[in-house]
């Protein structure tokens, strides 16, 4: 079986590694279209903050995130490759979330089932005492994980690339100009189309444009720009965090941290990402309200772009029914948390032709876009 994985970011590289080294690895040969240096410098892998935790909002994502975190923490090799820092994690929730039958409650149940006792729920006074949050709305509460933190996605990607077995993987430092449901890939630098038994587009924010350029349906895929600011100062005891009541998110770093707020910058081309002053102003106001005096902005602001999908999740999706052309994108800004488990499931589905992903344990979604 000849498989092309188009995209040299974290998801594409991990999928290639799983195909070449996991169960069934003798069944295929992989060509990884890793793209050029410019793409690597601008991709979400290089610019991601790398925050990881078990709770991920929905039950489906929390299942993948908890499995990914468990594998990361159990593997000294992966921890070293990723530069994993265990700082703890807290997610601040608004009043009324987490009630019986809600998505939050279902996600917490998944985490508890896989990692008993891993996540604890705390009230607003404890959030203020332990993590220095201020001006929390009435009824706010938090999900605290002591065994979580952040990693460096580009370090993990580069380490995996350097450990791909040469007898089963060929890395091509070129991009895809277009693709075909046959399936086939036509190089961006010219030349005839190259046919494969399966082609996977792990192309992040380049996915919508690549599909459209190929005359294929890109409905549901959109790009979105995010940006965060490196800062000095960081509250004692606060690790990686997401505050759903203010939009703030961030993590510590040597001498300070990185911190940001959500944006509404949709359909930005990868070449057009740039710092937006209006977002920086919103960030400053949110910091002054929620973490006054603890964080000083202004060191450096970084724009980044990712691929969002109408049904978020880093899963295999058929581009056209009956075709072996798939996307492996649409993580919608949270793919790092789920990348290890998602890549394992995707490899199992490709190698075994098993849409239920039974060999990988939990189900893999193999859906038509």
Coordinates of C-alpha atoms in Angstrom, one line a residue:
X1 CA 0.0 0.0 0.0
X2 CA 1.4 3.4 -1.1
X3 CA 0.3 6.3 1.1
X4 CA 1.0 10.0 0.6
X5 CA 0.7 12.3 3.6
X6 CA 0.7 15.9 2.4
X7 CA 1.7 18.4 5.1
X8 CA 4.8 18.4 7.3
X9 CA 3.1 19.8 10.5
X10 CA 2.6 17.9 13.7
X11 CA -0.5 16.0 12.5
X12 CA 1.0 14.9 9.2
X13 CA 4.3 13.9 10.8
X14 CA 2.7 12.0 13.6
X15 CA 0.4 10.2 11.1
X16 CA 3.4 9.2 9.0
X17 CA 5.2 7.9 12.1
X18 CA 2.2 5.9 13.2
X19 CA 1.9 4.3 9.7
X20 CA 5.6 3.5 9.6
X21 CA 6.1 2.2 13.1
X22 CA 2.8 1.1 14.6
X23 CA 0.8 -2.1 14.2
X24 CA 0.6 -3.1 10.6
X25 CA 3.7 -1.1 9.7
X26 CA 4.8 -3.6 7.1
X27 CA 1.7 -3.1 5.1
X28 CA 2.6 0.3 3.5
X29 CA 5.2 2.7 2.3
X30 CA 4.7 6.4 3.0
X31 CA 5.8 9.5 1.1
X32 CA 5.6 12.6 3.4
X33 CA 5.2 15.8 1.3
X34 CA 6.7 18.0 4.0
X35 CA 6.5 21.3 2.0
X36 CA 9.1 24.0 1.9
X37 CA 10.8 26.0 4.7
X38 CA 8.5 28.9 4.3
X39 CA 5.4 26.8 5.0
X40 CA 7.2 25.3 8.1
X41 CA 8.0 28.8 9.4
X42 CA 4.3 29.9 9.1
X43 CA 2.5 26.8 10.1
X44 CA 0.4 26.2 13.2
X45 CA 2.9 23.7 14.6
X46 CA 5.7 26.3 14.8
X47 CA 3.5 29.0 16.3
X48 CA 1.3 26.9 18.6
X49 CA 1.4 27.4 22.4
X50 CA 1.2 23.6 22.8
X51 CA -1.1 23.5 25.8
X52 CA -2.2 19.9 26.7
X53 CA -4.8 18.6 29.1
X54 CA -7.4 15.8 29.4
X55 CA -10.5 17.9 29.5
X56 CA -11.2 19.3 26.0
X57 CA -14.8 20.6 26.0
X58 CA -16.7 17.8 24.4
X59 CA -16.8 14.1 25.2
X60 CA -15.3 13.1 21.8
X61 CA -12.4 15.5 22.1
X62 CA -11.8 14.7 25.8
X63 CA -11.6 11.0 24.9
X64 CA -8.8 11.8 22.4
X65 CA -7.1 14.4 24.7
X66 CA -7.1 12.1 27.7
X67 CA -5.6 9.2 25.7
X68 CA -3.0 11.6 24.2
X69 CA -2.0 12.9 27.6
X70 CA -1.8 9.4 29.1
X71 CA 0.5 8.3 26.3
X72 CA 2.7 11.4 26.6
X73 CA 3.1 11.1 30.4
X74 CA 3.8 7.3 30.1
X75 CA 6.6 7.7 27.5
X76 CA 9.9 9.2 28.5
X77 CA 10.8 9.3 24.8
X78 CA 7.8 11.4 23.9
X79 CA 8.2 13.7 26.8
X80 CA 11.8 14.4 25.8
X81 CA 11.0 14.8 22.2
X82 CA 8.2 17.3 23.0
X83 CA 10.0 19.2 25.8
X84 CA 6.9 18.5 27.9
X85 CA 6.5 20.8 31.0
X86 CA 4.0 19.6 33.6
X87 CA 2.6 22.9 35.0
X88 CA -0.9 21.9 35.7
X89 CA -4.0 23.2 33.9
X90 CA -7.2 25.0 34.9
X91 CA -10.3 25.8 32.8
X92 CA -12.6 28.4 34.2
X93 CA -16.3 27.8 33.5
X94 CA -19.3 30.1 33.7
X95 CA -22.2 29.4 36.1
X96 CA -24.7 26.9 34.7
X97 CA -22.2 24.8 32.7
X98 CA -21.5 21.2 33.7
X99 CA -25.0 20.4 34.7
X100 CA -26.4 16.9 34.2
X101 CA -26.7 16.1 30.5
X102 CA -24.5 19.0 29.3
X103 CA -21.5 18.6 27.1
X104 CA -19.2 19.7 29.9
X105 CA -20.6 17.0 32.2
X106 CA -20.2 14.3 29.5
X107 CA -16.6 15.4 28.8
X108 CA -15.8 15.3 32.5
X109 CA -17.3 11.8 32.8
X110 CA -15.0 10.6 29.9
X111 CA -11.9 12.0 31.7
X112 CA -12.9 10.4 35.0
X113 CA -13.5 7.0 33.2
X114 CA -10.1 7.1 31.6
X115 CA -8.1 8.9 34.3
X116 CA -9.8 8.4 37.6
X117 CA -9.3 11.3 40.0
X118 CA -7.3 13.3 37.4
X119 CA -9.6 16.3 37.1
X120 CA -11.1 18.1 40.1
X121 CA -13.9 20.7 40.1
X122 CA -13.3 23.8 42.3
X123 CA -15.4 26.9 43.1
X124 CA -14.6 30.6 42.5
X125 CA -13.0 31.3 45.9
X126 CA -10.5 28.6 45.4
X127 CA -9.7 29.8 41.9
X128 CA -8.9 33.2 43.3
X129 CA -6.8 31.8 46.1
X130 CA -4.8 29.3 44.2
X131 CA -4.4 31.0 40.8
X132 CA -4.8 34.7 41.4
X133 CA -7.9 35.2 39.3
X134 CA -9.8 38.4 40.0
X135 CA -13.3 39.7 39.3
X136 CA -14.7 36.2 38.4
X137 CA -18.5 36.3 37.7
X138 CA -20.9 34.9 40.2
X139 CA -21.1 31.1 40.1
X140 CA -17.9 30.6 38.1
X141 CA -16.1 27.4 38.8
X142 CA -13.1 25.6 37.4
X143 CA -11.7 22.2 36.2
X144 CA -8.2 21.7 37.6
X145 CA -5.7 19.1 36.4
X146 CA -2.5 18.8 38.2
X147 CA -1.0 16.4 35.6
X148 CA -1.2 18.6 32.5
X149 CA 0.8 21.5 31.0
X150 CA 2.3 22.2 27.7
X151 CA 4.8 20.9 25.1
X152 CA 6.6 22.3 22.1
X153 CA 4.8 21.0 18.9
X154 CA 7.7 22.0 16.6
X155 CA 10.2 20.1 18.7
X156 CA 8.0 17.0 18.7
X157 CA 7.5 17.3 14.9
X158 CA 11.2 17.7 14.3
X159 CA 12.1 14.7 16.6
X160 CA 9.6 12.5 14.9
X161 CA 10.9 13.5 11.5
X162 CA 14.4 12.5 12.5
X163 CA 13.2 9.1 13.7
X164 CA 11.2 8.0 10.7
X165 CA 12.4 4.7 9.3
X166 CA 14.2 5.3 6.0
X167 CA 13.1 1.9 4.6
X168 CA 9.4 2.7 5.0
X169 CA 9.2 6.5 4.6
X170 CA 10.5 9.0 2.0
X171 CA 10.3 12.6 2.9
X172 CA 9.8 15.0 0.0
X173 CA 10.6 18.6 0.6
X174 CA 8.0 19.9 -1.9
X175 CA 4.5 21.1 -1.8
X176 CA 1.3 19.9 -3.5
X177 CA -0.1 22.1 -6.3
X178 CA -3.3 20.1 -6.5
X179 CA -4.8 16.7 -5.7
X180 CA -7.2 14.3 -7.4
X181 CA -9.7 11.8 -5.9
X182 CA -8.0 9.1 -8.0
X183 CA -6.1 9.6 -5.6
X184 CA -3.1 11.5 -6.8
X185 CA -0.9 14.5 -6.0
X186 CA 0.4 17.0 -8.5
X187 CA 3.6 18.7 -7.3
X188 CA 3.5 22.5 -6.9
X189 CA 6.9 22.8 -8.7
X190 CA 5.6 21.1 -11.8
X191 CA 5.7 17.6 -13.2
X192 CA 3.2 14.8 -13.6
X193 CA 0.7 13.8 -11.0
X194 CA 1.9 11.0 -8.7
X195 CA -0.7 8.2 -7.9
X196 CA -1.1 6.4 -4.6
X197 CA -3.4 4.0 -2.9
X198 CA -4.4 6.6 -0.4
X199 CA -3.7 10.4 0.0
X200 CA -4.1 12.3 3.3
X201 CA -4.1 16.1 3.4
X202 CA -2.7 17.1 6.7
X203 CA -2.3 20.6 5.4
X204 CA -3.8 22.8 8.2
X205 CA -4.7 26.3 7.0
X206 CA -3.7 25.5 3.5
X207 CA -6.5 22.9 3.2
X208 CA -9.4 25.1 1.9
X209 CA -7.2 26.7 -0.8
X210 CA -5.7 23.3 -1.8
X211 CA -9.2 21.7 -2.2
X212 CA -10.5 24.7 -4.2
X213 CA -7.4 24.8 -6.4
X214 CA -8.1 21.1 -7.1
X215 CA -11.7 21.7 -8.1
X216 CA -12.9 19.9 -5.0
X217 CA -15.5 20.8 -2.4
X218 CA -14.0 22.8 0.5
X219 CA -17.4 23.4 2.2
X220 CA -17.0 23.4 6.0
X221 CA -13.3 24.3 6.1
X222 CA -12.2 27.8 7.0
X223 CA -9.0 29.5 8.1
X224 CA -8.9 31.6 11.3
X225 CA -6.2 33.8 12.6
X226 CA -5.3 33.8 16.3
X227 CA -2.6 35.8 18.1
X228 CA -1.0 35.8 21.4
X229 CA 1.5 38.0 23.3
X230 CA 4.6 37.0 25.2
X231 CA 4.7 38.7 28.5
X232 CA 6.7 39.1 31.6
X233 CA 5.4 38.2 35.0
X234 CA 3.1 35.2 35.8
X235 CA 0.9 34.4 38.8
X236 CA 2.5 32.0 41.2
X237 CA 0.8 28.6 40.9
X238 CA -0.9 29.2 37.6
X239 CA 0.0 26.8 34.9
X240 CA -1.7 26.5 31.5
X241 CA -5.2 28.0 31.6
X242 CA -8.3 28.8 29.6
X243 CA -10.8 31.2 31.1
X244 CA -14.2 30.7 29.4
X245 CA -15.7 33.7 31.2
X246 CA -13.2 36.3 29.8
X247 CA -11.7 34.5 26.8
X248 CA -8.2 34.6 28.2
X249 CA -5.9 31.6 27.7
X250 CA -2.2 31.1 28.2
X251 CA 0.7 29.3 29.8
X252 CA 3.8 30.1 31.7
X253 CA 7.3 30.3 30.1
X254 CA 10.8 31.0 31.3
X255 CA 10.6 34.6 32.7
X256 CA 6.9 35.1 32.0
X257 CA 4.4 33.5 29.7
X258 CA 2.3 33.7 26.6
X259 CA -1.3 34.9 26.8
X260 CA -4.1 35.6 24.3
X261 CA -7.8 36.1 23.7
X262 CA -10.1 34.7 21.0
X263 CA -10.4 36.5 17.6
X264 CA -13.0 36.7 14.9
X265 CA -10.5 36.9 12.1
X266 CA -11.9 34.3 9.6
X267 CA -10.8 33.4 6.1
X268 CA -7.3 34.9 6.3
X269 CA -4.9 33.5 3.8
X270 CA -1.7 31.9 5.2
X271 CA 0.4 34.7 3.6
X272 CA -1.8 37.5 5.1
X273 CA -1.5 36.7 8.8
X274 CA -0.4 39.8 10.7
X275 CA -0.6 41.3 14.2
X276 CA -4.0 43.1 14.7
X277 CA -3.8 46.0 17.2
X278 CA -7.5 45.7 18.0
X279 CA -7.0 42.1 19.3
X280 CA -4.0 43.3 21.4
X281 CA -6.2 46.0 22.9
X282 CA -8.9 43.4 23.9
X283 CA -6.2 41.3 25.4
X284 CA -4.9 44.2 27.5
X285 CA -8.4 44.9 28.9
X286 CA -9.0 41.3 29.7
X287 CA -5.7 40.9 31.5
X288 CA -6.3 44.1 33.6
X289 CA -9.7 42.7 34.7
X290 CA -8.8 39.1 35.4
X291 CA -5.0 39.1 36.3
X292 CA -4.3 42.7 37.4
X293 CA -0.6 43.4 38.2
X294 CA 0.5 39.8 37.5
X295 CA 1.1 39.9 33.8
X296 CA 3.0 42.7 31.9
X297 CA 2.3 42.7 28.1
X298 CA 4.4 44.0 25.3
X299 CA 7.4 41.6 24.8
X300 CA 6.3 40.2 21.4
X301 CA 3.0 39.4 19.7
X302 CA 2.7 36.4 17.4
X303 CA 0.0 35.8 14.7
X304 CA -0.9 32.3 13.8
X305 CA -3.3 30.6 11.5
X306 CA -5.2 27.3 11.8
X307 CA -7.8 25.3 9.9
X308 CA -11.3 25.2 11.4
X309 CA -14.1 22.8 10.4
X310 CA -17.8 23.1 11.0
X311 CA -17.7 19.9 13.0
X312 CA -14.3 20.4 14.9
X313 CA -11.9 17.6 15.3
X314 CA -8.7 16.2 13.9
X315 CA -10.1 13.1 12.2
X316 CA -10.0 11.5 8.8
X317 CA -12.6 12.8 6.4
X318 CA -13.2 11.6 2.9
X319 CA -13.1 14.4 0.4
X320 CA -15.4 12.5 -1.9
X321 CA -17.4 9.4 -1.2
X322 CA -15.7 6.3 -2.5
X323 CA -12.4 8.0 -2.8
X324 CA -9.2 7.3 -0.9
X325 CA -8.5 11.0 -0.7
X326 CA -8.9 12.3 2.9
X327 CA -8.3 15.4 4.9
X328 CA -6.7 15.2 8.4
X329 CA -7.3 18.8 9.4
X330 CA -9.9 20.9 11.1
X331 CA -8.7 20.6 14.6
X332 CA -10.0 24.1 15.1
X333 CA -7.2 25.4 17.2
X334 CA -7.1 22.5 19.7
X335 CA -5.4 19.7 17.7
X336 CA -2.2 19.6 19.9
X337 CA -4.2 18.2 22.8
X338 CA -5.5 15.3 20.7
X339 CA -2.8 14.8 18.2
X340 CA -1.2 11.6 19.6
X341 CA -4.4 9.6 19.9
X342 CA -6.0 11.1 16.7
X343 CA -2.9 10.1 14.6
X344 CA -3.0 6.5 16.1
X345 CA -6.7 6.2 15.2
X346 CA -6.2 7.6 11.7
X347 CA -3.3 5.2 11.0
X348 CA -5.4 2.2 12.1
X349 CA -8.3 3.2 9.9
X350 CA -6.0 3.6 6.8
X351 CA -4.0 0.4 7.4
X352 CA -6.9 -1.9 8.4
X353 CA -9.7 -0.4 6.4
X354 CA -11.6 -0.3 9.7
X355 CA -14.0 2.7 9.9
X356 CA -14.8 1.8 13.5
X357 CA -11.1 1.9 14.5
X358 CA -11.5 -1.2 16.7
X359 CA -7.8 -2.0 16.8
X360 CA -7.2 1.5 18.3
X361 CA -9.8 1.1 21.0
X362 CA -12.2 4.1 20.8
X363 CA -13.9 4.8 17.5
X364 CA -12.3 6.8 14.7
X365 CA -14.6 9.1 12.7
X366 CA -14.2 8.4 9.0
X367 CA -16.8 10.8 7.6
X368 CA -17.5 12.4 4.3
X369 CA -17.0 16.2 4.2

